[in-house]
Amino acid sequence: MMALELNLQNKELTSDEIAQLAEMRKVCARRILLSTSLASSGHPGGSLSTLDMLLVTYGCIKHNPADSQWQGRDRVVMSIGHVSPGVYSVLAENGYFSEADFLTGFRRAGSGFPGHVERIVPGVEWDTGNLGQGLSTAVGMAQAFKMKGSDQKVICYMGDGEQQKGQIAEAMRYANKYNLNNLIVIVDRNHIQICGSTEDVMDIDVAGLFEVSGWNVLKLDDGHDTNKFFQTFRKAYLGKVAKTDKPTMIEAQTMMAKGVSFMENLCKYHGSPLNQDQLAAAFKELGLENDFDKWAELRKAPVATNTKLKNIVRYPAISAGEPINYDGKTDCRSAYGNALHSLAVANNVGGVMKIAGISCDLEGSVKMGDFHKHSPGAYFEAGIQEHHAASMGAAISREEVACFFSTFGVFAVSEVYNQNRISDINETNFKVVATHCGLDVGEDGPTHQGIDYIGLMRNYFRFNVYLPADPNQTDRVIRTAAVNPGNVFVGMGRSKMAMILADDGTPFFGGNYQFTPGQGDWVRRGKAGTIITYGAVTPNVMEAWQKLKDEGVEVGVLVMASVVPVDKAAIVEAVKTGPVLTVEDHHVDTGLGAIVATIIADNGLTATFKRLGVTRYGASGKPADLYAAQNLDGAGIVKTFKEML
Amino acid sequence: MMALELNLQNKELTSDEIAQLAEMRKVCARRILLSTSLASSGHPGGSLSTLDMLLVTYGCIKHNPADSQWQGRDRVVMSIGHVSPGVYSVLAENGYFSEADFLTGFRRAGSGFPGHVERIVPGVEWDTGNLGQGLSTAVGMAQAFKMKGSDQKVICYMGDGEQQKGQIAEAMRYANKYNLNNLIVIVDRNHIQICGSTEDVMDIDVAGLFEVSGWNVLKLDDGHDTNKFFQTFRKAYLGKVAKTDKPTMIEAQTMMAKGVSFMENLCKYHGSPLNQDQLAAAFKELGLENDFDKWAELRKAPVATNTKLKNIVRYPAISAGEPINYDGKTDCRSAYGNALHSLAVANNVGGVMKIAGISCDLEGSVKMGDFHKHSPGAYFEAGIQEHHAASMGAAISREEVACFFSTFGVFAVSEVYNQNRISDINETNFKVVATHCGLDVGEDGPTHQGIDYIGLMRNYFRFNVYLPADPNQTDRVIRTAAVNPGNVFVGMGRSKMAMILADDGTPFFGGNYQFTPGQGDWVRRGKAGTIITYGAVTPNVMEAWQKLKDEGVEVGVLVMASVVPVDKAAIVEAVKTGPVLTVEDHHVDTGLGAIVATIIADNGLTATFKRLGVTRYGASGKPADLYAAQNLDGAGIVKTFKEML
């Protein structure tokens, strides 16, 4: 079946359209109640609350049920991912898939119809569920459209309980700053959250907050009146608002579980389905045939093959540009800034922006200044709002853009771990580059020393993790990250350093050196064991190598800049050389040492093995002093290695 | 030297006091400039911006330089931890320590004067540095005082750039809801952040946001006018405000780097010290003797012994109450709720609240209802505001309270990782109990399935991690967590389950079973190898044990509920029994399997070893189906173990 298309040139709906929407509501309400009762779980209340608005919205926006990935479509982001029964009902009504697929598959493992909306459902744009992030996602899409000069719109559905999440305040401010007038937020104001009324649980002036953040606010007294909603939505969509350069929020008063008398306004129906008796009563009230048993029977069959869409990765063809070679002393973050600038020069040409950059009040520290100057239309200063920036950047990266996000390690990794997790689930192409990792941060002390970047990033499934050893390797790593689709984390220290040299005294990672994900680099070969390392402590390892060599101990040095994926074969090879010592500016239990240990144990190897890393929070002081205090300086490494001989 | 005490009964300062404050400012400004130039790093600008207000504040509040831990003191939380030079200068002026200790130690590893304020400095209440969290900390202290019926006040200094962080919006709402009129926020409104003016970087209506959140707002046009600030602060402190039951924010217009003409209003001085020539010029302008060289010489001596205060852990004596035994089928979260209620009955008596509870719109799901009913004055519903709730709860836990914070795993661990990290640094006594961990969350799908709780929690240094295998063990674990000081994470699944039984058919973890941190439990002994497990998949392991036994393979089952600290000896013992298989409802690379691998490798053991865990994001479906899909059901475990034989 195909849903009606509403003409935005009309100022209001026709009576035929109103009647048709009422009929569609009935059909969709049935699906909402039936699907959740069949699954014995799910969220009928909010689904019935948003339903009328959702039906009108899909009648107004540009979309194509026959080609859900059509590039010209508007985007609907359901920040309230739990209203999946409502969304799937409306998408089915619009012909994206069959009702039967939805009703037989809903909330069954392996089906294409999960409990919170996911992109495996045709028509769904983003996997959501953790409240408070959806607006940032929508902002990212709206920002990408602006960057491309497209007039596509982004519609974001939000709950009212959800408004309590602080990240939303960040996203509001950003959308105001960047004049995202192609963004429309609909707040489903049913005044109910899980534990009671929004007023009792945590009172919030929704309209007041949007207003104080510069938005247009349109208030609608009944979100179930399709004609009223159409008139309001139309104004927002056509830009018929007071501040035409600003985004618009529609605060629509609605009712939790609208349409079923004994469910209305009860918080329990936020997340509880009707049992079979209640469902029968509800269907009777709605004048619907109760075909629960038929569908329950159908659900006994093995779940239909997952309808997962072929994951269309829209990623631009990126030129890696010309590598830059470093010889004297510099810091990795300058090499990052130079590489990013050179990528902009090579790719952001003719008004097409393939590379975007985001930072959070640290442009100078993360060396994005040259990029900013070259591509002002692709650089976004997000303020001290890392949660928003991370979610937004990942959304931009799904729109044919290599999006780089840079700040210190504690902010890029630790602070936004869950935002990056949702991006990981969403298979984005996000390039997170943290410039201040580890004890190498120095004087700013433990709150600023991120020593968990591997320990955290390894909990994802779709983030590569690269940790270059010097500016030359940084240059190559950044270009690799830019050229390939997918999520990448690149971490580096803060300090200036000399280049890592090959045996012949030339820069090891300069010249024709190629960085290959999943491949370690034997900077030195040795027969007396191996030190495996990466990042800011590599110079200390080289110093230890020299001292050991001077004492007649020829140890190998394996630099493992690609930590995910990791070079298992090289580690197995290292074990064959003798004792293996890992050295890292990272929590000793969760970094490279833990990875190497796993490979040793997984392969049933017997090894003399030690891990050097950060064993307690660092102090505030010079990196050299902090390293010495935790045996991560040259002397500490030598001493530890010799204990293994 | 001892600073002046200002009498709040006076409506304004005397001219003598004003003159004395002006003299103190000069002394402190000198320390700010000198300390940062000596360290060649640090934040002079904001320090000079807050200085006058800070001097007046310490003149007004209750505090005791001779006993910085005096229980009756008001609390000052510096959310802007980077203005440490200003704070240390003022604390020295108040006699907390000598100027020489500060100037010779500032930002040197091992000294007691770190770059961001830390509790090792007498007079500092909280280690801060990551912006946006300090208000939540202050709210926690204010909430604790309210809970105890104390009239102590909490003063929180914040920056204006910092106001961009979303967590602040959460904290504002909470403080309004709970009528924390003992809380005073001072926003240092200098309009400068690192990358420019706050208006350019990310414009924000600071007063508007506090007002729309229900606070009293007092606007002060010159935060450097000590008399004006005194008059304003006095009103806030004495509750002479419009809404006497609400917290108060003072928005004080100030100037970055106030007092040194060539530094004023320049963002570079947010985080850059003067070089020696500039310092000489500044001292000349201020009419100060330039004794840089003297101090630089003194700093060449080895750093003075760390003045770290003896860490006074104020933790209440908690009765563990009577263990509850379970036999039929129930869920671990109900056992948690019962244990928490029983702890309240045993400890929250006579109006003294030793146990507090916090949740985020999930009271029913996390089973805190009985606790709430018993101790309404110690239960705090924080709304959907996890960042704030985590920071606040940890602050409460430093005030002689065992504070339990409960929500789902993805919110208690993944969403607030960095908040818990700062709490870890602050050596709190926070009890984070996550009720919905792993694939066992089921139909809510991957965004809600936290499979990283070990992988994340292990990056801290001061969190024990307990993962009970059934409701009986949950009961014992929760009581252990309550009785002992320190941070604890307890994670559990969602589903109902039968009890784990001993060989004799009685509940293994019931009766006299004692949970001991760092000790594993041999639920079965076997000679054909060992399966090591914990949590929600333990019943599947027991099923596999039975099947293997039926086939003549007598495998041991080691339940490792205490993952941090872990029972290394038991793991070494397991390796001696034969093949070792780890089974967990957790990311396969970062959980118990990784821990066991590390112990195998660290000890140079040779083992036949495999890890079963979550190898890809789970689907939305019944936990049993999700387990089967990832070989975590009984059959999958049997099959995997047999491949090792």
Coordinates of N, CA and C in Angstrom, one line a residue, chain B residues 94-215:
Chain B
N94 N 45.8 32.3 53.2 CA 45.0 32.0 54.3 C 45.7 31.1 55.3
G95 N 47.0 30.8 55.0 CA 47.7 30.0 56.0 C 47.7 28.5 55.9
Y96 N 47.1 28.0 54.8 CA 47.0 26.5 54.6 C 48.4 25.9 54.4
F97 N 49.3 26.6 53.8 CA 50.7 26.1 53.6 C 51.5 27.3 53.2
S98 N 52.8 27.1 53.1 CA 53.7 28.2 52.9 C 53.8 28.6 51.4
E99 N 54.0 29.8 51.1 CA 54.3 30.3 49.8 C 55.4 29.5 49.1
A100 N 56.5 29.3 49.9 CA 57.7 28.6 49.4 C 57.4 27.2 48.9
D101 N 56.6 26.5 49.6 CA 56.2 25.1 49.2 C 55.5 25.2 47.8
F102 N 54.6 26.2 47.7 CA 53.8 26.3 46.5 C 54.8 26.7 45.3
L103 N 55.5 27.8 45.5 CA 56.4 28.3 44.4 C 57.4 27.3 44.0
T104 N 58.0 26.6 44.9 CA 59.1 25.6 44.5 C 58.5 24.4 44.0
G105 N 57.2 24.0 44.4 CA 56.7 22.8 43.9 C 55.8 22.8 42.7
F106 N 55.2 24.0 42.4 CA 54.1 24.0 41.4 C 54.5 23.3 40.1
R107 N 53.6 22.4 39.8 CA 53.7 21.6 38.5 C 55.0 20.8 38.4
R108 N 55.6 20.4 39.5 CA 56.7 19.5 39.5 C 56.3 18.1 39.9
A109 N 56.7 17.1 39.2 CA 56.3 15.7 39.6 C 56.7 15.4 41.0
G110 N 55.8 14.9 41.7 CA 56.1 14.5 43.1 C 55.8 15.6 44.1
S111 N 55.6 16.8 43.6 CA 55.3 17.9 44.6 C 53.9 17.8 45.0
G112 N 53.5 18.6 45.9 CA 52.1 18.6 46.3 C 51.3 19.7 45.7
F113 N 51.8 20.3 44.5 CA 51.1 21.4 43.9 C 50.9 21.2 42.4
P114 N 49.9 20.4 42.1 CA 49.7 20.0 40.7 C 49.0 21.1 39.9
G115 N 49.0 20.9 38.5 CA 48.6 21.9 37.6 C 47.1 22.2 37.6
H116 N 46.3 21.2 38.0 CA 44.9 21.4 38.2 C 44.7 21.1 39.7
V117 N 43.7 21.7 40.4 CA 43.6 21.6 41.8 C 43.3 20.1 42.2
E118 N 44.0 19.6 43.2 CA 43.8 18.3 43.7 C 43.8 18.3 45.2
R119 N 43.2 17.2 45.8 CA 43.0 17.2 47.2 C 44.4 17.0 48.0
I120 N 45.4 16.7 47.3 CA 46.7 16.7 48.0 C 47.1 18.1 48.5
V121 N 46.5 19.1 48.0 CA 46.7 20.5 48.5 C 45.8 20.8 49.6
P122 N 46.3 21.0 50.8 CA 45.4 21.3 51.9 C 44.4 22.5 51.6
G123 N 43.2 22.2 51.8 CA 42.2 23.2 51.5 C 41.4 22.9 50.2
V124 N 41.9 22.1 49.3 CA 41.2 21.7 48.1 C 40.3 20.6 48.4
E125 N 39.1 20.6 47.9 CA 38.1 19.6 48.3 C 37.9 18.5 47.2
W126 N 38.3 18.8 46.0 CA 38.0 17.9 44.9 C 39.0 18.1 43.8
D127 N 39.5 17.0 43.2 CA 40.4 17.0 42.1 C 39.6 17.3 40.8
T128 N 39.8 18.5 40.3 CA 39.0 18.8 39.1 C 39.9 19.1 37.9
G129 N 39.3 19.4 36.8 CA 40.1 19.7 35.6 C 39.3 19.5 34.4
N130 N 38.5 18.4 34.3 CA 37.6 18.2 33.2 C 36.4 19.1 33.4
L131 N 36.2 20.1 32.5 CA 35.2 21.1 32.7 C 33.8 20.4 32.7
G132 N 32.9 21.1 33.4 CA 31.4 20.7 33.4 C 31.0 19.7 34.5
Q133 N 32.0 19.2 35.2 CA 31.6 18.2 36.2 C 31.5 18.8 37.6
G134 N 32.1 20.0 37.8 CA 32.2 20.5 39.2 C 30.9 20.9 39.8
L135 N 30.0 21.3 39.0 CA 28.7 21.7 39.6 C 28.0 20.5 40.1
S136 N 28.1 19.4 39.4 CA 27.5 18.1 39.9 C 28.1 17.7 41.2
T137 N 29.4 17.9 41.3 CA 30.1 17.5 42.6 C 29.6 18.4 43.7
A138 N 29.5 19.7 43.4 CA 29.0 20.6 44.5 C 27.6 20.3 44.9
V139 N 26.8 19.9 43.9 CA 25.4 19.5 44.2 C 25.4 18.3 45.1
G140 N 26.3 17.4 44.8 CA 26.4 16.2 45.7 C 26.7 16.5 47.1
M141 N 27.6 17.4 47.3 CA 28.0 17.8 48.7 C 26.8 18.6 49.3
A142 N 26.1 19.4 48.6 CA 25.0 20.2 49.1 C 23.9 19.2 49.4
Q143 N 23.7 18.2 48.6 CA 22.6 17.2 48.9 C 23.0 16.4 50.1
A144 N 24.2 16.1 50.3 CA 24.6 15.4 51.5 C 24.4 16.2 52.7
F145 N 24.7 17.5 52.7 CA 24.5 18.3 53.8 C 23.0 18.4 54.2
K146 N 22.2 18.5 53.1 CA 20.7 18.5 53.3 C 20.2 17.2 54.0
M147 N 20.8 16.1 53.5 CA 20.4 14.8 54.0 C 20.7 14.7 55.5
K148 N 21.8 15.3 55.9 CA 22.3 15.2 57.2 C 21.7 16.3 58.1
G149 N 20.9 17.3 57.5 CA 20.4 18.4 58.3 C 21.4 19.4 58.7
S150 N 22.5 19.4 58.0 CA 23.6 20.4 58.3 C 23.3 21.7 57.5
D151 N 23.7 22.8 58.1 CA 23.5 24.1 57.4 C 24.8 24.5 56.7
Q152 N 25.7 23.6 56.5 CA 26.9 24.0 55.8 C 26.6 24.4 54.3
K153 N 27.4 25.2 53.8 CA 27.2 25.7 52.4 C 28.2 25.2 51.5
V154 N 27.9 25.2 50.2 CA 28.8 24.7 49.2 C 28.9 25.9 48.2
I155 N 30.1 26.2 47.9 CA 30.4 27.3 46.9 C 31.1 26.7 45.7
C156 N 30.6 26.9 44.5 CA 31.2 26.3 43.3 C 31.6 27.4 42.4
Y157 N 32.9 27.4 42.1 CA 33.4 28.4 41.1 C 33.4 27.8 39.7
M158 N 32.8 28.5 38.7 CA 32.7 27.9 37.4 C 33.2 29.0 36.4
G159 N 33.7 28.5 35.2 CA 34.0 29.4 34.2 C 32.8 29.7 33.3
D160 N 33.0 30.6 32.4 CA 31.8 30.9 31.5 C 31.9 30.0 30.2
G161 N 33.1 29.8 29.7 CA 33.2 28.8 28.6 C 32.7 27.5 29.0
E162 N 33.0 27.1 30.2 CA 32.5 25.8 30.7 C 31.0 25.6 30.7
Q163 N 30.3 26.8 30.7 CA 28.8 26.7 30.7 C 28.3 25.9 29.5
Q164 N 29.1 25.8 28.5 CA 28.7 25.1 27.3 C 28.5 23.6 27.5
K165 N 29.1 23.0 28.5 CA 29.0 21.6 28.7 C 27.6 21.2 29.2
G166 N 27.0 20.2 28.5 CA 25.6 19.9 28.8 C 25.4 19.4 30.2
Q167 N 26.4 18.7 30.8 CA 26.1 18.2 32.1 C 25.7 19.3 33.1
I168 N 26.1 20.5 32.9 CA 25.8 21.6 33.8 C 24.2 21.8 33.8
A169 N 23.6 21.7 32.6 CA 22.2 21.8 32.5 C 21.5 20.8 33.4
E170 N 22.0 19.6 33.4 CA 21.5 18.5 34.3 C 21.6 18.9 35.8
A171 N 22.8 19.3 36.1 CA 23.0 19.7 37.5 C 22.1 20.8 38.0
M172 N 21.9 21.8 37.1 CA 21.0 22.9 37.4 C 19.6 22.4 37.7
R173 N 19.1 21.5 36.9 CA 17.8 21.0 37.1 C 17.6 20.3 38.4
Y174 N 18.7 19.5 38.7 CA 18.6 18.7 39.9 C 18.6 19.6 41.1
A175 N 19.5 20.6 41.1 CA 19.6 21.4 42.3 C 18.3 22.2 42.5
N176 N 17.6 22.5 41.4 CA 16.3 23.2 41.5 C 15.3 22.2 42.1
K177 N 15.2 21.0 41.6 CA 14.2 20.0 42.0 C 14.4 19.8 43.5
Y178 N 15.6 19.6 44.0 CA 15.8 19.2 45.4 C 16.1 20.4 46.3
N179 N 15.8 21.6 45.8 CA 15.8 22.8 46.6 C 17.1 23.0 47.4
L180 N 18.2 22.9 46.7 CA 19.5 23.0 47.3 C 19.8 24.5 47.5
N181 N 19.2 25.1 48.5 CA 19.5 26.5 48.7 C 20.7 26.8 49.5
N182 N 21.5 25.7 49.8 CA 22.8 25.8 50.4 C 23.9 25.8 49.4
L183 N 23.5 26.0 48.2 CA 24.5 26.0 47.1 C 24.6 27.3 46.4
I184 N 25.8 27.8 46.3 CA 26.1 29.1 45.6 C 27.1 28.9 44.5
V185 N 26.7 29.2 43.3 CA 27.6 29.1 42.1 C 28.1 30.5 41.8
I186 N 29.4 30.6 41.5 CA 29.9 31.9 41.0 C 30.5 31.6 39.7
V187 N 29.9 32.3 38.7 CA 30.4 32.2 37.3 C 31.3 33.3 37.0
D188 N 32.5 33.0 36.7 CA 33.6 34.0 36.4 C 33.4 34.4 34.9
R189 N 32.6 35.4 34.7 CA 32.2 35.8 33.4 C 33.2 36.7 32.7
N190 N 34.3 36.2 32.3 CA 35.3 37.0 31.6 C 35.2 37.0 30.1
H191 N 34.2 36.2 29.6 CA 33.9 36.2 28.1 C 35.0 35.7 27.3
I192 N 36.0 35.0 27.9 CA 37.1 34.5 27.1 C 37.3 33.0 27.3
Q193 N 37.4 32.3 26.2 CA 37.9 30.9 26.3 C 39.0 30.7 25.4
I194 N 39.6 29.5 25.3 CA 40.8 29.3 24.7 C 40.9 29.8 23.2
C195 N 39.8 29.6 22.5 CA 39.8 29.9 21.1 C 39.1 31.3 20.7
G196 N 38.9 32.1 21.7 CA 38.3 33.4 21.4 C 37.3 33.8 22.5
S197 N 36.4 34.7 22.1 CA 35.3 35.1 23.0 C 34.3 34.0 23.1
T198 N 33.7 33.9 24.3 CA 32.6 32.9 24.4 C 31.5 33.2 23.4
E199 N 31.3 34.5 23.0 CA 30.2 34.8 22.1 C 30.6 34.2 20.7
D200 N 31.9 34.2 20.3 CA 32.3 33.7 19.0 C 32.3 32.2 19.0
V201 N 32.9 31.6 20.1 CA 33.1 30.2 20.1 C 31.8 29.4 20.2
M202 N 31.0 29.8 21.1 CA 29.7 29.1 21.3 C 28.9 30.0 22.2
D203 N 28.1 30.8 21.6 CA 27.3 31.8 22.4 C 26.4 31.1 23.4
I204 N 26.2 31.6 24.6 CA 25.4 31.0 25.6 C 24.8 32.1 26.5
D205 N 23.6 32.0 26.8 CA 22.9 33.0 27.7 C 23.0 32.4 29.1
V206 N 24.1 32.6 29.8 CA 24.4 32.0 31.1 C 23.2 32.2 32.1
A207 N 22.9 33.5 32.3 CA 21.9 33.8 33.3 C 20.6 33.3 32.8
G208 N 20.3 33.3 31.6 CA 19.0 32.8 31.1 C 18.8 31.3 31.4
L209 N 19.9 30.6 31.2 CA 19.8 29.1 31.4 C 19.6 28.8 32.9
F210 N 20.3 29.6 33.8 CA 20.0 29.3 35.2 C 18.6 29.8 35.6
E211 N 18.2 30.9 35.0 CA 16.8 31.4 35.4 C 15.8 30.4 34.9
V212 N 15.9 29.9 33.7 CA 14.9 29.0 33.2 C 14.9 27.7 33.9
S213 N 16.0 27.4 34.6 CA 16.1 26.2 35.5 C 15.7 26.5 36.9
G214 N 15.1 27.6 37.2 CA 14.6 27.9 38.5 C 15.5 28.5 39.6
W215 N 16.7 28.8 39.2 CA 17.6 29.4 40.2 C 17.4 30.9 40.4

